Amino acid sequence: MIFGNKGRERFLEAVAGFETAVRERDTDRAEHAFQELHRHFQGAKAQETERAARRLAALLPEIPPGPRGTVAVIVGACVERGADPAACAPHIFDGLADTLAGVREFCERWAATGGGELPDPEGEQDPGLFDRVGPEAALAWLTLPQWEMACVAVLNHAAVRTALGTERRAALLTALRAVQEASGDAFKCLHYALLVLDDEPLIVLDRATGTGFALRMSGLGDNFQLHTLLADVLIGGGHLPGRAPSAEEAAVCRDQPGQVPTTGSFNLVSPTGEWVWNEGTPADIPVVDGARLLVLDPPPYQRSWPAGRFFPHMSGDLVLERVLAPEEAARLLADCVTEGSPGE
């Protein structure tokens, strides 16, 4: 996220001017101060962005709907530069919830007024859009990509994901899925970020060897990342035969930048025999007796992909806690169905 030219430690002055203008409802001054925010962001020092992020996040409910999403992006950019994500996240999630409610209304009004392909929220807009669905609903739709950016910025941090809580997370996911059903499954990054699991127990059973493993995963954005780390921990750790990923392949799936080619080592299967797609997320893995349960089968053919992280700024990990006793692994495998899904 980049905003404007370098300033000279004047970012906080712009924040103060923007706060005053917003609270006094002075549109002209607010617009000028808003431009100053952009102008001076890039040159702001860490101490400035830390203080500014908290103040701008707290101001979000008072900002008009049009610029509110952009200010949320600025807050997210401050977080990416080191501002406290936990202090900013509650205000951003409140804004997201309000925006999702508005977008649902937008989709309903769009359908009721003739439907058709939804407009690209980041493209050139038909001047009649606001008359067709109403200004508040239209602004919600047009600013949802900005809220997605801001939310992903704070959800990159495990402390924020943990503090979000199960109930609030479920409510946001429910609201988002309603929007995705109407909009053709858009906003995948936001969806996947809300699905990320932390300190999550995972039982893995290898059907070919009859062995089992208790692991714990955190911060994994998709199953490509999980697949690579499973091969690193289990094959690279000497517990299963096969090709282990290189140190670089594993590192980019944990906390190092970039992507490198890798080759799949398994077929991921649910206890009931359905394939667990690499394109999905670890949240797709079913929970059995309090832990997610995954079966590994030999790959039906060679699969390759770029090893790396779905969220480049989110650290991920997979840790082996123990090898299951042979009788425990055998008991669990006995209850698992042989895979039955068609090939990819």
XYZ file of C-alpha atoms in Angstrom, residues 203-207 209-214 271 288-291 293-295 322-337:
35
model
C -4.427 -35.685 13.360
C -2.843 -37.072 10.181
C -3.061 -40.743 9.188
C -0.898 -42.223 6.464
C -2.872 -45.063 4.918
C 2.173 -47.177 6.267
C -0.612 -47.289 8.853
C 1.096 -44.582 10.901
C -0.471 -41.576 12.546
C 0.678 -38.204 13.823
C -0.633 -35.485 16.111
C -12.150 -39.496 6.887
C -13.421 -35.747 14.587
C -13.395 -36.071 18.390
C -12.093 -32.544 18.892
C -9.323 -32.519 16.284
C -8.571 -35.511 10.922
C -6.781 -35.880 7.608
C -5.795 -39.039 5.697
C 3.761 -36.808 18.819
C 3.673 -39.978 16.770
C 0.516 -41.961 17.483
C 0.841 -45.402 19.012
C 0.325 -48.092 16.351
C -2.924 -49.278 17.916
C -4.316 -45.737 18.056
C -3.453 -45.109 14.410
C -4.953 -48.471 13.392
C -8.178 -47.744 15.275
C -8.597 -44.349 13.623
C -7.759 -45.668 10.155
C -10.308 -48.469 10.549
C -13.039 -45.828 10.744
C -11.843 -43.984 7.614
C -13.361 -44.616 4.200
